[in-house]
Structure formats: C-alpha cells, structure tokens
C-alpha cells in the first residue's frame, strides 16, 4: 500500500520561501505511469493544483503559481519536494502531496494526510 | 483555461435517499473527469475516475456518468458515513493542468 507523508515547517514568514518534502513509502517513486503532485487547500476553501513532476525531472506547474514554484524529486530517497517563493498570507493552506496515476486517465489516487502551512510574521 | 462548475453547492438529504451532483466543464474534456470525497480534516479520497470507473474498494452505491461537458455523480442510497464534501476534477492537456470544481457539501437531513 502506497503511503505519502508531508513534512516541513508549519510557519513561514512573509516574503520567504515555503519548503515541503513528501516521502513515499510502500512503492518506488520511480515506478512508471505515475507523476507526483502538490495540491493545496486554504481553510474552508476548495482544492488548487500546484504542480507535478515525473521521475525524469520533467515538471508542469499551475500557471497562476508558475513564477514562484519549483518541484524537484530525489529518487534515491523516494521523495519529492515543493518550494514556493515570496509567500504571502494568501499562501496559507493545507498542502497535500499526491500520486497522479496516468495509467488510464489522470487522477490522484493516493494522498498524504496534509500539512498546514501558515504564513505569518 | 477550463472552468468547472458544480451544483448544488450544498444539499441535505435523508438516509437512503438518492443524491445527485452535477459538474459542468466550460469546454469538452472527453471523459477526463474524476470525483473525490473529502471528510473534515482529511485528505480527499478518489471515488470515480475517468467519469464512470469506480475506484477499487469504493462502495457500489457511488457512481458517475457523462462525457464532454456534462457529468453526474450519484449516491444511490445515502449513508451516514457519506457526509462529506464532494469535488469533481478535470484534466487539461494543453497545457497540462488539473482543475477542481468548487465542491458540494452533503449533509444528513
């Protein structure tokens, strides 16, 4: 059973860079047909896709965040990471990592439990 | 960008009722439409993928249909454990991207 776990600081100061890591267990991050994604959800609001990465390092980002987002992968550690620069209070949200299954279509079939990141001085 | 709308935004139904949620895309997305259930404080859970395929382990009272721009999600007999917010999600190819609908909150009457 694949499991994902987010980790990183829960509090980030405005204008700084938010950094999170997702550790994948129960399967190799290098398995074919899977991408690895970050999704966020402000309190009481809907879900926003941030971006995805393939194990080759190929990435796609949400155009609304593209200028501030970097997603990277470390296959040796079975981890992938998110960096979001120049954060503001609007970036306060629960951040989820998820596996994007591309076997038949494109759907998020495994999710981490989520981690709350608050942007505040 | 493809926009997703969901209706209703919330509903209240009795145990055993048939519940239907609709999701509409602003342009043809073929069958690239998925449905998720999110309970308070929890991560979303995949229920239906590619518009009508039931994810393994998901009860058969959940179903989905549709293609193109109009999609429907149905709970055939609402159970107390189905209280949650339900989201549709589409995949866009050019450029690659994923958009969630605004969600439908389902309560027990």
Short mmCIF file of C-alpha atoms in Angstrom, two decimals:
data_model
loop_
_atom_site.label_atom_id
_atom_site.label_comp_id
_atom_site.label_asym_id
_atom_site.label_seq_id
_atom_site.Cartn_x
_atom_site.Cartn_y
_atom_site.Cartn_z
CA UNK A 1 0.00 0.00 0.00
CA UNK A 2 1.49 3.29 -1.11
CA UNK A 3 1.72 5.95 1.57
CA UNK A 4 2.72 9.60 1.29
CA UNK A 5 3.80 11.85 4.15
CA UNK A 6 4.40 15.59 4.01
CA UNK A 7 6.99 17.25 6.20
CA UNK A 8 8.30 20.75 6.67
CA UNK A 9 7.87 23.95 8.68
CA UNK A 10 4.36 24.84 9.71
CA UNK A 11 5.12 28.54 9.93
CA UNK A 12 6.78 30.66 7.25
CA UNK A 13 7.39 34.41 7.31
CA UNK A 14 6.02 36.62 4.53
CA UNK A 15 8.38 37.03 1.56
CA UNK A 16 10.28 33.89 2.50
CA UNK A 17 10.28 30.51 0.76
CA UNK A 18 7.97 27.69 1.77
CA UNK A 19 9.68 24.30 1.57
CA UNK A 20 7.95 20.94 1.94
CA UNK A 21 9.01 17.36 1.31
CA UNK A 22 6.85 14.35 0.55
CA UNK A 23 8.19 10.91 1.45
CA UNK A 24 6.73 7.98 -0.46
CA UNK A 25 6.65 4.53 1.10
CA UNK A 26 5.23 1.19 0.03
CA UNK A 27 6.41 1.63 -3.54
CA UNK A 28 9.12 3.18 -5.66
CA UNK A 29 8.72 6.78 -6.74
CA UNK A 30 10.39 5.70 -9.98
CA UNK A 31 7.55 3.36 -10.97
CA UNK A 32 6.22 4.08 -14.43
CA UNK A 33 2.82 5.67 -15.19
CA UNK A 34 2.91 7.87 -12.10
CA UNK A 35 3.53 11.53 -11.59
CA UNK A 36 3.89 13.19 -8.20
CA UNK A 37 1.94 16.30 -7.36
CA UNK A 38 1.34 19.03 -4.83
CA UNK A 39 -2.14 20.35 -4.13
CA UNK A 40 -3.22 22.93 -1.58
CA UNK A 41 -6.41 23.94 0.19
CA UNK A 42 -6.93 27.18 2.13
CA UNK A 43 -9.11 26.80 5.19
CA UNK A 44 -12.75 26.40 4.24
CA UNK A 45 -12.00 26.61 0.53
CA UNK A 46 -11.50 24.34 -2.45
CA UNK A 47 -8.54 22.45 -3.85
CA UNK A 48 -5.86 24.03 -6.02
CA UNK A 49 -3.36 22.01 -8.03
CA UNK A 50 0.16 23.42 -7.69
CA UNK A 51 2.22 21.23 -9.99
CA UNK A 52 3.51 17.79 -10.89
CA UNK A 53 6.81 16.07 -11.53
CA UNK A 54 7.79 12.86 -13.26
CA UNK A 55 10.74 10.84 -12.04
CA UNK A 56 12.72 12.04 -15.05
CA UNK A 57 12.50 15.51 -13.51
CA UNK A 58 10.01 16.83 -16.05
CA UNK A 59 7.60 19.31 -14.44
CA UNK A 60 4.35 21.14 -15.09
CA UNK A 61 3.03 23.94 -12.93
CA UNK A 62 -0.21 25.80 -12.39
CA UNK A 63 0.20 28.97 -14.49
CA UNK A 64 -1.06 31.10 -11.59
CA UNK A 65 1.87 29.93 -9.42
CA UNK A 66 4.47 29.07 -12.03
CA UNK A 67 6.75 32.04 -11.40
CA UNK A 68 7.14 31.09 -7.72
CA UNK A 69 7.07 27.27 -7.72
CA UNK A 70 9.78 24.66 -8.00
CA UNK A 71 9.11 20.94 -7.63
CA UNK A 72 12.01 18.52 -7.52
CA UNK A 73 12.49 14.79 -7.00
CA UNK A 74 15.09 12.71 -5.19
CA UNK A 75 14.65 9.13 -6.33
CA UNK A 76 17.41 7.87 -4.03
CA UNK A 77 15.35 8.98 -1.02
CA UNK A 78 11.95 8.22 -2.58
CA UNK A 79 11.00 11.84 -2.00
CA UNK A 80 9.80 14.85 -3.92
CA UNK A 81 9.76 18.44 -2.75
CA UNK A 82 7.97 21.76 -3.15
CA UNK A 83 9.45 25.23 -2.94
CA UNK A 84 7.16 28.27 -3.12
CA UNK A 85 8.93 31.60 -3.02
CA UNK A 86 7.86 35.07 -1.95
CA UNK A 87 4.97 33.78 0.12
CA UNK A 88 2.15 35.94 1.43
CA UNK A 89 -0.79 35.30 3.73
CA UNK A 90 -2.70 34.08 0.68
CA UNK A 91 -0.40 31.05 0.59
CA UNK A 92 -1.62 29.89 4.00
CA UNK A 93 -3.21 26.50 3.37
CA UNK A 94 -3.10 22.78 3.97
CA UNK A 95 -0.61 21.37 1.49
CA UNK A 96 -1.11 17.85 0.19
CA UNK A 97 1.22 15.67 -1.79
CA UNK A 98 -0.44 13.12 -4.04
CA UNK A 99 0.30 10.46 -6.60
CA UNK A 100 -1.06 11.22 -10.05
CA UNK A 101 -1.94 7.98 -11.80
CA UNK A 102 -1.73 8.18 -15.59
CA UNK A 103 -2.47 4.52 -16.36
CA UNK A 104 -5.95 5.13 -17.82
CA UNK A 105 -6.59 8.84 -17.40
CA UNK A 106 -5.14 11.26 -14.91
CA UNK A 107 -6.34 11.01 -11.34
CA UNK A 108 -4.94 11.48 -7.85
CA UNK A 109 -5.22 8.05 -6.26
CA UNK A 110 -3.03 8.35 -3.17
CA UNK A 111 -2.75 11.40 -0.94
CA UNK A 112 -0.73 12.41 2.06
CA UNK A 113 -2.58 13.47 5.18
CA UNK A 114 -1.78 17.11 4.51
CA UNK A 115 0.26 19.65 6.41
CA UNK A 116 -0.88 23.11 7.46
CA UNK A 117 1.46 25.92 6.49
CA UNK A 118 0.75 29.33 7.94
CA UNK A 119 2.36 32.45 6.51
CA UNK A 120 2.72 34.99 9.26
CA UNK A 121 5.36 37.21 10.83
CA UNK B 1 -8.39 27.68 -19.03
CA UNK B 2 -11.16 25.19 -18.46
CA UNK B 3 -13.58 26.20 -15.73
CA UNK B 4 -15.56 23.73 -13.66
CA UNK B 5 -18.91 24.36 -12.04
CA UNK B 6 -20.71 22.10 -9.60
CA UNK B 7 -24.28 22.09 -8.42
CA UNK B 8 -25.68 22.26 -5.95
CA UNK B 9 -23.09 23.84 -3.66
CA UNK B 10 -24.72 22.05 -0.76
CA UNK B 11 -27.55 19.64 -0.14
CA UNK B 12 -29.32 17.96 2.73
CA UNK B 13 -30.88 14.54 2.27
CA UNK B 14 -32.23 11.68 4.35
CA UNK B 15 -30.53 8.35 4.89
CA UNK B 16 -31.47 6.09 1.99
CA UNK B 17 -32.13 8.94 -0.42
CA UNK B 18 -30.68 9.07 -3.91
CA UNK B 19 -28.28 12.00 -4.20
CA UNK B 20 -27.14 13.54 -7.47
CA UNK B 21 -24.41 16.12 -8.05
CA UNK B 22 -23.62 17.65 -11.41
CA UNK B 23 -20.37 19.02 -12.74
CA UNK B 24 -20.03 21.06 -15.90
CA UNK B 25 -16.87 21.91 -17.80
CA UNK B 26 -16.51 25.08 -19.85
CA UNK B 27 -15.34 23.02 -22.82
CA UNK B 28 -15.17 19.41 -23.95
CA UNK B 29 -12.97 17.34 -21.65
CA UNK B 30 -13.93 13.94 -23.07
CA UNK B 31 -14.09 11.63 -20.03
CA UNK B 32 -11.19 13.20 -18.11
CA UNK B 33 -13.35 13.79 -15.06
CA UNK B 34 -12.81 12.38 -11.58
CA UNK B 35 -14.77 12.56 -8.33
CA UNK B 36 -13.37 12.80 -4.80
CA UNK B 37 -14.85 12.66 -1.32
CA UNK B 38 -13.37 14.79 1.44
CA UNK B 39 -14.34 14.45 5.06
CA UNK B 40 -13.49 17.23 7.54
CA UNK B 41 -9.82 17.30 8.44
CA UNK B 42 -8.97 14.54 5.99
CA UNK B 43 -7.37 14.33 2.58
CA UNK B 44 -9.61 13.84 -0.44
CA UNK B 45 -10.31 10.25 -1.46
CA UNK B 46 -10.70 9.15 -5.07
CA UNK B 47 -14.10 7.58 -5.74
CA UNK B 48 -14.63 7.69 -9.51
CA UNK B 49 -12.06 8.10 -12.28
CA UNK B 50 -12.49 8.72 -15.99
CA UNK B 51 -16.10 9.78 -15.41
CA UNK B 52 -17.57 6.38 -14.64
CA UNK B 53 -14.97 3.96 -13.28
CA UNK B 54 -15.32 3.00 -9.64
CA UNK B 55 -12.02 3.05 -7.76
CA UNK B 56 -11.13 -0.26 -6.13
CA UNK B 57 -12.66 -0.66 -2.70
CA UNK B 58 -15.26 2.09 -3.12
CA UNK B 59 -18.84 1.02 -2.37
CA UNK B 60 -21.03 0.39 -5.38
CA UNK B 61 -23.64 2.93 -4.22
CA UNK B 62 -21.32 5.54 -5.73
CA UNK B 63 -21.43 6.01 -9.48
CA UNK B 64 -20.57 8.52 -12.16
CA UNK B 65 -21.60 9.21 -15.72
CA UNK B 66 -21.20 11.71 -18.52
CA UNK B 67 -18.76 12.86 -21.15
CA UNK B 68 -17.89 16.03 -22.98
CA UNK B 69 -19.01 18.90 -20.77
CA UNK B 70 -21.71 17.45 -18.51
CA UNK B 71 -21.13 14.93 -15.75
CA UNK B 72 -23.18 13.41 -12.95
CA UNK B 73 -22.19 11.83 -9.65
CA UNK B 74 -24.75 9.72 -7.80
CA UNK B 75 -25.05 8.14 -4.39
CA UNK B 76 -27.82 5.60 -4.83
CA UNK B 77 -28.67 5.29 -1.14
CA UNK B 78 -27.17 7.91 1.15
CA UNK B 79 -25.47 6.57 4.27
CA UNK B 80 -24.44 8.48 7.40
CA UNK B 81 -20.77 7.90 6.57
CA UNK B 82 -21.25 9.68 3.23
CA UNK B 83 -21.39 13.07 4.94
CA UNK B 84 -18.59 14.94 3.21
CA UNK B 85 -17.75 17.45 0.53
CA UNK B 86 -17.54 16.06 -2.99
CA UNK B 87 -15.29 17.53 -5.67
CA UNK B 88 -15.09 16.93 -9.38
CA UNK B 89 -11.69 17.34 -11.05
CA UNK B 90 -10.73 17.62 -14.70
CA UNK B 91 -7.53 17.15 -16.62
CA UNK B 92 -6.47 19.61 -19.31
CA UNK B 93 -3.84 18.61 -21.84
CA UNK B 94 -2.76 21.89 -23.36
CA UNK B 95 -1.04 22.93 -21.24
CA UNK B 96 -1.16 20.07 -18.73
CA UNK B 97 -3.21 21.11 -15.73
CA UNK B 98 -5.79 19.97 -13.25
CA UNK B 99 -8.80 21.91 -12.00
CA UNK B 100 -11.16 21.02 -9.20
CA UNK B 101 -14.77 22.05 -9.01
CA UNK B 102 -15.84 24.23 -6.08
CA UNK B 103 -17.31 21.29 -4.20
CA UNK B 104 -20.70 20.09 -2.98
CA UNK B 105 -21.27 19.68 0.74
CA UNK B 106 -23.60 16.79 1.57
CA UNK B 107 -25.38 16.66 4.93
CA UNK B 108 -27.94 14.38 6.52
CA UNK B 109 -31.39 15.88 6.95
#
